[in-house]
Amino acid sequence: MKIFTNIKELREDLDRARAAGHSVGLVPTMGALHEGHGSLIRAACAENGYVVVSNFVNPTQFAPTEDLDAYPRSLEADCRLAKEIGAQAVFAPEVQEMYPEGDSTWVEVTGHLTGILCGRTRPTHFRGVTTVVAKLFNIVGPCRAYFGQKDGQQAQVIRRMINDLFMPVELRIMPLIRESDGLAMSSRNAYLSSEERQAALVLSRTLNEAQKMMEGGQLDKAAIVDFITDSIKAGALGSLDYAEIYQFPDLSEMGATLSGQVFIGLAVKFGGARLIDNVVVDLAP
Ligand code: AMP
């Protein structure tokens, strides 16, 4: 497996792979890889002859008050994992390579989709995400790109960008991978103390219970949001950032009575760690 830090060299390798008849799979990550990332790389390897895993902690998607400097970094272990799974390349550029003249050109999905959920409390976050992902798509060229439902809103924002800008990318959204006790895998779980790690189970447990209530006939949106809010508050250590409900997959507004495919998104802060989780409940008859 090759490790590139340089755009030109990666592109030359991609040209050779395409000339040899391989399709290209791209797995964008910020590193500190875990099995959630592993599942994306595995899916990419099953469907493409050449898989590149990008590994870049993108500064423009962090607000000045957020955890950019503290974000976990483990490039060597990440490369080992990508190689073990079967990727052909890791692309791990420096900030200077990705933003050679600063961050003056932005790619931004505006409106409802980036104003809700994480967009409400992190108003500049998705602009950073779409900008860096657009750069990666331009570097890699036509490909299949793999994203996780763990970041369900992000996946829909990327879908909008691809569709609106006619990008030659086939988006593949893969299932959310959890630890055996239900906690959604995340690089940010590394921030948690053992007490917080235990308390963080409140996210998946609450979503699970909300799903059961809905499947049992509780279709009042406000009642479900109240239940989630109370359940997180009862968890003591965590403070609720948001609990919101939308139509899946496009995250359009949901009426007061839940119906169809329902997306519940949740963000909870534990000390310096902000954890997100979500579930999709299918109420279609
Ligand atoms: P990140 O490195 O956290 O920016 O994530 C890179 C990609 O991996 C994104 O598309 C995430 O949605 C995906 N991902 C992260 N955690 C998980 C998980 N637990 N299950 C599935 N995909 C994940």
Short mmCIF file of N, CA and C in Angstrom, two decimals, residues 77-225:
data_model
loop_
_atom_site.label_atom_id
_atom_site.label_comp_id
_atom_site.label_asym_id
_atom_site.label_seq_id
_atom_site.Cartn_x
_atom_site.Cartn_y
_atom_site.Cartn_z
N ALA A 77 -0.86 3.70 12.74
CA ALA A 77 -1.85 2.63 12.99
C ALA A 77 -2.94 2.68 11.91
N ASP A 78 -3.32 3.89 11.48
CA ASP A 78 -4.35 4.03 10.44
C ASP A 78 -3.89 3.37 9.15
N CYS A 79 -2.63 3.59 8.79
CA CYS A 79 -2.09 3.01 7.55
C CYS A 79 -2.07 1.49 7.65
N ARG A 80 -1.69 0.98 8.84
CA ARG A 80 -1.69 -0.49 9.02
C ARG A 80 -3.08 -1.05 8.79
N LEU A 81 -4.09 -0.40 9.36
CA LEU A 81 -5.47 -0.90 9.24
C LEU A 81 -5.93 -0.85 7.78
N ALA A 82 -5.67 0.28 7.12
CA ALA A 82 -6.10 0.42 5.72
C ALA A 82 -5.44 -0.65 4.85
N LYS A 83 -4.17 -0.91 5.12
CA LYS A 83 -3.43 -1.93 4.35
C LYS A 83 -4.00 -3.33 4.62
N GLU A 84 -4.23 -3.63 5.90
CA GLU A 84 -4.78 -4.94 6.29
C GLU A 84 -6.09 -5.22 5.58
N ILE A 85 -6.93 -4.19 5.47
CA ILE A 85 -8.24 -4.38 4.85
C ILE A 85 -8.11 -4.52 3.34
N GLY A 86 -7.06 -3.90 2.77
CA GLY A 86 -6.84 -4.09 1.34
C GLY A 86 -6.85 -2.83 0.50
N ALA A 87 -6.78 -1.66 1.15
CA ALA A 87 -6.71 -0.41 0.38
C ALA A 87 -5.40 -0.35 -0.39
N GLN A 88 -5.43 0.37 -1.53
CA GLN A 88 -4.22 0.53 -2.34
C GLN A 88 -3.42 1.75 -1.89
N ALA A 89 -4.11 2.75 -1.31
CA ALA A 89 -3.39 3.99 -0.98
C ALA A 89 -4.04 4.71 0.19
N VAL A 90 -3.18 5.41 0.94
CA VAL A 90 -3.65 6.39 1.93
C VAL A 90 -3.16 7.76 1.46
N PHE A 91 -4.05 8.75 1.50
CA PHE A 91 -3.68 10.11 1.14
C PHE A 91 -3.73 10.95 2.41
N ALA A 92 -2.55 11.36 2.89
CA ALA A 92 -2.45 12.08 4.17
C ALA A 92 -1.70 13.39 3.96
N PRO A 93 -2.37 14.38 3.37
CA PRO A 93 -1.70 15.65 3.06
C PRO A 93 -1.55 16.54 4.29
N GLU A 94 -0.60 17.46 4.23
CA GLU A 94 -0.51 18.53 5.22
C GLU A 94 -1.55 19.60 4.87
N VAL A 95 -1.86 20.47 5.83
CA VAL A 95 -2.85 21.54 5.61
C VAL A 95 -2.43 22.41 4.41
N GLN A 96 -1.12 22.67 4.31
CA GLN A 96 -0.59 23.52 3.24
C GLN A 96 -0.87 22.93 1.85
N GLU A 97 -0.89 21.60 1.74
CA GLU A 97 -1.16 20.94 0.45
C GLU A 97 -2.63 21.11 0.05
N MET A 98 -3.53 21.07 1.04
CA MET A 98 -4.96 21.16 0.75
C MET A 98 -5.46 22.60 0.65
N TYR A 99 -4.78 23.51 1.36
CA TYR A 99 -5.18 24.93 1.36
C TYR A 99 -3.96 25.78 1.04
N PRO A 100 -3.41 25.64 -0.18
CA PRO A 100 -2.13 26.30 -0.48
C PRO A 100 -2.20 27.82 -0.42
N GLU A 101 -3.36 28.40 -0.68
CA GLU A 101 -3.45 29.86 -0.63
C GLU A 101 -4.47 30.31 0.41
N GLY A 102 -4.60 29.54 1.47
CA GLY A 102 -5.62 29.85 2.48
C GLY A 102 -6.95 29.24 2.11
N ASP A 103 -8.01 29.68 2.76
CA ASP A 103 -9.31 29.02 2.59
C ASP A 103 -10.33 29.92 1.91
N SER A 104 -9.93 30.61 0.85
CA SER A 104 -10.80 31.66 0.30
C SER A 104 -11.91 31.14 -0.62
N THR A 105 -11.78 29.95 -1.21
CA THR A 105 -12.86 29.42 -2.04
C THR A 105 -13.68 28.43 -1.24
N TRP A 106 -14.98 28.68 -1.13
CA TRP A 106 -15.85 27.80 -0.34
C TRP A 106 -16.85 27.12 -1.23
N VAL A 107 -17.16 25.88 -0.90
CA VAL A 107 -18.30 25.19 -1.50
C VAL A 107 -19.30 25.00 -0.38
N GLU A 108 -20.50 25.54 -0.55
CA GLU A 108 -21.44 25.56 0.56
C GLU A 108 -22.84 25.18 0.12
N VAL A 109 -23.41 24.21 0.81
CA VAL A 109 -24.82 23.88 0.65
C VAL A 109 -25.58 24.77 1.64
N THR A 110 -26.49 25.60 1.13
CA THR A 110 -27.18 26.55 2.02
C THR A 110 -28.60 26.07 2.30
N GLY A 111 -29.26 26.75 3.21
CA GLY A 111 -30.68 26.50 3.45
C GLY A 111 -30.96 25.51 4.56
N HIS A 112 -32.15 24.93 4.50
CA HIS A 112 -32.66 24.06 5.56
C HIS A 112 -31.68 22.97 5.98
N LEU A 113 -31.13 22.26 4.96
CA LEU A 113 -30.35 21.05 5.24
C LEU A 113 -29.13 21.32 6.12
N THR A 114 -28.51 22.49 5.99
CA THR A 114 -27.34 22.80 6.81
C THR A 114 -27.68 23.73 7.97
N GLY A 115 -28.97 24.06 8.13
CA GLY A 115 -29.38 24.94 9.23
C GLY A 115 -29.92 24.17 10.42
N ILE A 116 -30.16 22.87 10.23
CA ILE A 116 -30.77 22.05 11.29
C ILE A 116 -29.70 21.19 11.97
N LEU A 117 -30.10 20.46 13.02
CA LEU A 117 -29.23 19.47 13.68
C LEU A 117 -27.85 20.07 13.98
N CYS A 118 -26.78 19.42 13.49
CA CYS A 118 -25.42 19.94 13.77
C CYS A 118 -25.20 21.33 13.20
N GLY A 119 -25.93 21.67 12.13
CA GLY A 119 -25.76 22.99 11.51
C GLY A 119 -26.23 24.13 12.40
N ARG A 120 -27.15 23.82 13.31
CA ARG A 120 -27.66 24.85 14.21
C ARG A 120 -26.60 25.25 15.24
N THR A 121 -25.92 24.25 15.81
CA THR A 121 -24.96 24.56 16.88
C THR A 121 -23.53 24.69 16.34
N ARG A 122 -23.32 24.23 15.08
CA ARG A 122 -22.00 24.38 14.46
C ARG A 122 -22.20 25.07 13.10
N PRO A 123 -22.51 26.38 13.12
CA PRO A 123 -22.98 27.04 11.89
C PRO A 123 -21.97 27.08 10.74
N THR A 124 -20.67 26.94 11.02
CA THR A 124 -19.70 26.97 9.90
C THR A 124 -19.16 25.58 9.57
N HIS A 125 -19.67 24.57 10.27
CA HIS A 125 -19.10 23.22 10.13
C HIS A 125 -19.28 22.63 8.72
N PHE A 126 -20.52 22.64 8.21
CA PHE A 126 -20.74 21.92 6.95
C PHE A 126 -20.09 22.61 5.76
N ARG A 127 -19.91 23.93 5.86
CA ARG A 127 -19.20 24.65 4.80
C ARG A 127 -17.77 24.13 4.69
N GLY A 128 -17.16 23.85 5.84
CA GLY A 128 -15.82 23.27 5.85
C GLY A 128 -15.80 21.86 5.30
N VAL A 129 -16.83 21.09 5.66
CA VAL A 129 -16.90 19.70 5.19
C VAL A 129 -17.07 19.66 3.67
N THR A 130 -18.05 20.42 3.14
CA THR A 130 -18.29 20.36 1.70
C THR A 130 -17.09 20.92 0.93
N THR A 131 -16.44 21.91 1.49
CA THR A 131 -15.26 22.46 0.80
C THR A 131 -14.15 21.42 0.70
N VAL A 132 -13.85 20.75 1.80
CA VAL A 132 -12.75 19.78 1.74
C VAL A 132 -13.14 18.54 0.93
N VAL A 133 -14.40 18.13 1.02
CA VAL A 133 -14.82 16.95 0.25
C VAL A 133 -14.82 17.28 -1.25
N ALA A 134 -15.23 18.50 -1.60
CA ALA A 134 -15.16 18.90 -3.01
C ALA A 134 -13.71 18.89 -3.50
N LYS A 135 -12.80 19.36 -2.67
CA LYS A 135 -11.37 19.31 -3.03
C LYS A 135 -10.94 17.86 -3.24
N LEU A 136 -11.33 16.96 -2.33
CA LEU A 136 -10.95 15.55 -2.46
C LEU A 136 -11.53 14.94 -3.74
N PHE A 137 -12.80 15.28 -4.04
CA PHE A 137 -13.41 14.75 -5.27
C PHE A 137 -12.66 15.27 -6.50
N ASN A 138 -12.26 16.53 -6.47
CA ASN A 138 -11.51 17.08 -7.61
C ASN A 138 -10.12 16.46 -7.74
N ILE A 139 -9.53 16.13 -6.62
CA ILE A 139 -8.20 15.51 -6.65
C ILE A 139 -8.31 14.09 -7.19
N VAL A 140 -9.30 13.34 -6.72
CA VAL A 140 -9.40 11.91 -7.03
C VAL A 140 -10.07 11.67 -8.38
N GLY A 141 -11.03 12.53 -8.76
CA GLY A 141 -11.72 12.34 -10.03
C GLY A 141 -12.89 11.38 -9.87
N PRO A 142 -13.49 10.96 -11.01
CA PRO A 142 -14.69 10.12 -10.94
C PRO A 142 -14.46 8.89 -10.06
N CYS A 143 -15.37 8.65 -9.15
CA CYS A 143 -15.16 7.56 -8.19
C CYS A 143 -16.48 7.20 -7.52
N ARG A 144 -16.42 6.12 -6.75
CA ARG A 144 -17.45 5.87 -5.74
C ARG A 144 -16.89 6.42 -4.44
N ALA A 145 -17.71 7.13 -3.68
CA ALA A 145 -17.24 7.70 -2.41
C ALA A 145 -18.09 7.14 -1.28
N TYR A 146 -17.42 6.75 -0.19
CA TYR A 146 -18.06 6.03 0.90
C TYR A 146 -18.16 6.91 2.14
N PHE A 147 -19.40 7.08 2.63
CA PHE A 147 -19.64 7.86 3.84
C PHE A 147 -20.51 7.03 4.78
N GLY A 148 -20.45 7.35 6.08
CA GLY A 148 -21.18 6.57 7.07
C GLY A 148 -22.46 7.24 7.51
N GLN A 149 -23.47 6.43 7.78
CA GLN A 149 -24.75 6.95 8.31
C GLN A 149 -24.58 7.47 9.74
N LYS A 150 -23.44 7.15 10.38
CA LYS A 150 -23.11 7.75 11.68
C LYS A 150 -23.28 9.27 11.61
N ASP A 151 -22.81 9.85 10.51
CA ASP A 151 -22.97 11.29 10.27
C ASP A 151 -24.06 11.45 9.21
N GLY A 152 -25.28 11.12 9.62
CA GLY A 152 -26.39 11.03 8.67
C GLY A 152 -26.67 12.35 7.96
N GLN A 153 -26.57 13.46 8.69
CA GLN A 153 -26.81 14.77 8.07
C GLN A 153 -25.70 15.08 7.08
N GLN A 154 -24.46 14.80 7.48
CA GLN A 154 -23.33 15.04 6.58
C GLN A 154 -23.52 14.30 5.25
N ALA A 155 -23.97 13.04 5.33
CA ALA A 155 -24.15 12.24 4.11
C ALA A 155 -25.17 12.90 3.18
N GLN A 156 -26.25 13.47 3.78
CA GLN A 156 -27.27 14.12 2.94
C GLN A 156 -26.75 15.45 2.37
N VAL A 157 -25.93 16.14 3.13
CA VAL A 157 -25.33 17.40 2.64
C VAL A 157 -24.40 17.09 1.45
N ILE A 158 -23.63 16.02 1.58
CA ILE A 158 -22.74 15.62 0.48
C ILE A 158 -23.57 15.22 -0.76
N ARG A 159 -24.68 14.50 -0.49
CA ARG A 159 -25.54 14.12 -1.61
C ARG A 159 -26.03 15.36 -2.36
N ARG A 160 -26.46 16.38 -1.60
CA ARG A 160 -26.94 17.60 -2.24
C ARG A 160 -25.84 18.27 -3.06
N MET A 161 -24.63 18.31 -2.50
CA MET A 161 -23.51 18.94 -3.22
C MET A 161 -23.24 18.20 -4.53
N ILE A 162 -23.17 16.89 -4.46
CA ILE A 162 -22.89 16.07 -5.66
C ILE A 162 -23.97 16.32 -6.72
N ASN A 163 -25.24 16.29 -6.28
CA ASN A 163 -26.34 16.45 -7.24
C ASN A 163 -26.38 17.86 -7.82
N ASP A 164 -26.25 18.87 -6.94
CA ASP A 164 -26.37 20.26 -7.39
C ASP A 164 -25.22 20.65 -8.32
N LEU A 165 -24.02 20.10 -8.08
CA LEU A 165 -22.85 20.49 -8.88
C LEU A 165 -22.50 19.45 -9.94
N PHE A 166 -23.37 18.45 -10.13
CA PHE A 166 -23.15 17.41 -11.16
C PHE A 166 -21.78 16.77 -11.03
N MET A 167 -21.39 16.47 -9.82
CA MET A 167 -20.07 15.87 -9.60
C MET A 167 -20.09 14.40 -10.04
N PRO A 168 -19.03 13.94 -10.70
CA PRO A 168 -19.02 12.56 -11.22
C PRO A 168 -18.66 11.55 -10.12
N VAL A 169 -19.51 11.53 -9.10
CA VAL A 169 -19.23 10.70 -7.92
C VAL A 169 -20.48 9.90 -7.58
N GLU A 170 -20.28 8.60 -7.37
CA GLU A 170 -21.39 7.76 -6.91
C GLU A 170 -21.30 7.64 -5.39
N LEU A 171 -22.31 8.20 -4.72
CA LEU A 171 -22.28 8.23 -3.24
C LEU A 171 -22.78 6.91 -2.68
N ARG A 172 -22.01 6.35 -1.75
CA ARG A 172 -22.43 5.11 -1.08
C ARG A 172 -22.50 5.42 0.42
N ILE A 173 -23.67 5.31 0.99
CA ILE A 173 -23.85 5.59 2.43
C ILE A 173 -23.98 4.26 3.17
N MET A 174 -23.07 4.03 4.11
CA MET A 174 -22.97 2.72 4.77
C MET A 174 -23.52 2.79 6.20
N PRO A 175 -23.97 1.64 6.72
CA PRO A 175 -24.62 1.61 8.04
C PRO A 175 -23.72 2.10 9.18
N LEU A 176 -24.39 2.58 10.23
CA LEU A 176 -23.71 3.04 11.45
C LEU A 176 -23.20 1.83 12.23
N ILE A 177 -21.93 1.82 12.57
CA ILE A 177 -21.33 0.70 13.32
C ILE A 177 -21.23 1.08 14.79
N ARG A 178 -21.67 0.15 15.66
CA ARG A 178 -21.68 0.40 17.12
C ARG A 178 -20.74 -0.54 17.85
N GLU A 179 -20.31 -0.12 19.03
CA GLU A 179 -19.62 -1.02 19.95
C GLU A 179 -20.64 -2.08 20.41
N SER A 180 -20.15 -3.17 21.03
CA SER A 180 -21.09 -4.25 21.39
C SER A 180 -22.14 -3.77 22.40
N ASP A 181 -21.83 -2.73 23.18
CA ASP A 181 -22.82 -2.24 24.15
C ASP A 181 -23.72 -1.14 23.59
N GLY A 182 -23.58 -0.82 22.30
CA GLY A 182 -24.50 0.11 21.66
C GLY A 182 -23.91 1.48 21.34
N LEU A 183 -22.81 1.87 21.98
CA LEU A 183 -22.23 3.19 21.72
C LEU A 183 -21.79 3.29 20.25
N ALA A 184 -22.20 4.35 19.58
CA ALA A 184 -21.78 4.55 18.19
C ALA A 184 -20.26 4.76 18.16
N MET A 185 -19.57 3.99 17.31
CA MET A 185 -18.11 4.17 17.24
C MET A 185 -17.79 5.57 16.74
N SER A 186 -16.78 6.19 17.36
CA SER A 186 -16.37 7.55 16.97
C SER A 186 -14.95 7.79 17.45
N SER A 187 -14.18 8.51 16.66
CA SER A 187 -12.83 8.88 17.08
C SER A 187 -12.91 9.71 18.37
N ARG A 188 -13.99 10.45 18.54
CA ARG A 188 -14.13 11.32 19.72
C ARG A 188 -14.43 10.54 21.00
N ASN A 189 -14.77 9.25 20.90
CA ASN A 189 -14.99 8.46 22.12
C ASN A 189 -13.70 8.40 22.95
N ALA A 190 -12.57 8.64 22.30
CA ALA A 190 -11.28 8.61 23.00
C ALA A 190 -11.19 9.72 24.05
N TYR A 191 -12.01 10.77 23.92
CA TYR A 191 -11.98 11.85 24.90
C TYR A 191 -12.65 11.47 26.23
N LEU A 192 -13.45 10.40 26.22
CA LEU A 192 -14.31 10.10 27.37
C LEU A 192 -13.54 9.45 28.50
N SER A 193 -13.79 9.89 29.75
CA SER A 193 -13.30 9.17 30.92
C SER A 193 -14.12 7.88 31.03
N SER A 194 -13.67 6.94 31.87
CA SER A 194 -14.41 5.67 31.93
C SER A 194 -15.83 5.91 32.46
N GLU A 195 -15.97 6.87 33.33
CA GLU A 195 -17.30 7.20 33.84
C GLU A 195 -18.19 7.79 32.73
N GLU A 196 -17.58 8.68 31.94
CA GLU A 196 -18.35 9.29 30.83
C GLU A 196 -18.67 8.25 29.76
N ARG A 197 -17.71 7.36 29.52
CA ARG A 197 -17.91 6.30 28.52
C ARG A 197 -19.15 5.47 28.87
N GLN A 198 -19.30 5.16 30.14
CA GLN A 198 -20.46 4.40 30.62
C GLN A 198 -21.73 5.24 30.48
N ALA A 199 -21.62 6.51 30.88
CA ALA A 199 -22.80 7.40 30.82
C ALA A 199 -23.23 7.66 29.37
N ALA A 200 -22.28 7.57 28.44
CA ALA A 200 -22.58 7.87 27.04
C ALA A 200 -23.51 6.84 26.41
N LEU A 201 -23.69 5.72 27.08
CA LEU A 201 -24.63 4.72 26.57
C LEU A 201 -26.06 5.27 26.54
N VAL A 202 -26.27 6.39 27.23
CA VAL A 202 -27.60 6.99 27.26
C VAL A 202 -28.06 7.38 25.84
N LEU A 203 -27.14 7.70 24.94
CA LEU A 203 -27.56 8.10 23.58
C LEU A 203 -28.26 6.94 22.87
N SER A 204 -27.55 5.82 22.74
CA SER A 204 -28.13 4.70 21.98
C SER A 204 -29.33 4.11 22.70
N ARG A 205 -29.25 4.10 24.05
CA ARG A 205 -30.38 3.53 24.80
C ARG A 205 -31.64 4.38 24.59
N THR A 206 -31.46 5.68 24.64
CA THR A 206 -32.60 6.59 24.45
C THR A 206 -33.20 6.46 23.05
N LEU A 207 -32.33 6.39 22.05
CA LEU A 207 -32.83 6.26 20.67
C LEU A 207 -33.57 4.94 20.50
N ASN A 208 -33.04 3.89 21.11
CA ASN A 208 -33.66 2.58 21.07
C ASN A 208 -35.06 2.61 21.68
N GLU A 209 -35.15 3.26 22.85
CA GLU A 209 -36.44 3.32 23.54
C GLU A 209 -37.42 4.18 22.75
N ALA A 210 -36.92 5.27 22.16
CA ALA A 210 -37.80 6.13 21.34
C ALA A 210 -38.34 5.32 20.16
N GLN A 211 -37.46 4.53 19.55
CA GLN A 211 -37.88 3.69 18.41
C GLN A 211 -39.00 2.73 18.85
N LYS A 212 -38.81 2.11 20.00
CA LYS A 212 -39.82 1.15 20.50
C LYS A 212 -41.16 1.85 20.77
N MET A 213 -41.06 3.08 21.35
CA MET A 213 -42.31 3.82 21.61
C MET A 213 -43.04 4.09 20.29
N MET A 214 -42.29 4.49 19.27
CA MET A 214 -42.91 4.80 17.99
C MET A 214 -43.50 3.55 17.35
N GLU A 215 -42.74 2.47 17.42
CA GLU A 215 -43.25 1.22 16.82
C GLU A 215 -44.44 0.70 17.60
N GLY A 216 -44.54 1.10 18.88
CA GLY A 216 -45.68 0.72 19.70
C GLY A 216 -46.88 1.65 19.53
N GLY A 217 -46.74 2.67 18.66
CA GLY A 217 -47.90 3.49 18.34
C GLY A 217 -47.82 4.94 18.82
N GLN A 218 -46.76 5.35 19.50
CA GLN A 218 -46.62 6.75 19.93
C GLN A 218 -46.10 7.56 18.73
N LEU A 219 -46.99 8.27 18.07
CA LEU A 219 -46.60 8.98 16.84
C LEU A 219 -46.63 10.50 17.01
N ASP A 220 -46.69 10.95 18.26
CA ASP A 220 -46.72 12.39 18.52
C ASP A 220 -45.26 12.89 18.60
N LYS A 221 -44.88 13.70 17.63
CA LYS A 221 -43.48 14.14 17.55
C LYS A 221 -43.03 14.82 18.84
N ALA A 222 -43.87 15.73 19.36
CA ALA A 222 -43.49 16.48 20.57
C ALA A 222 -43.28 15.53 21.75
N ALA A 223 -44.09 14.50 21.84
CA ALA A 223 -43.97 13.55 22.96
C ALA A 223 -42.64 12.78 22.86
N ILE A 224 -42.26 12.43 21.65
CA ILE A 224 -40.99 11.70 21.47
C ILE A 224 -39.81 12.61 21.81
N VAL A 225 -39.86 13.87 21.34
CA VAL A 225 -38.78 14.81 21.65
C VAL A 225 -38.70 15.04 23.17
#
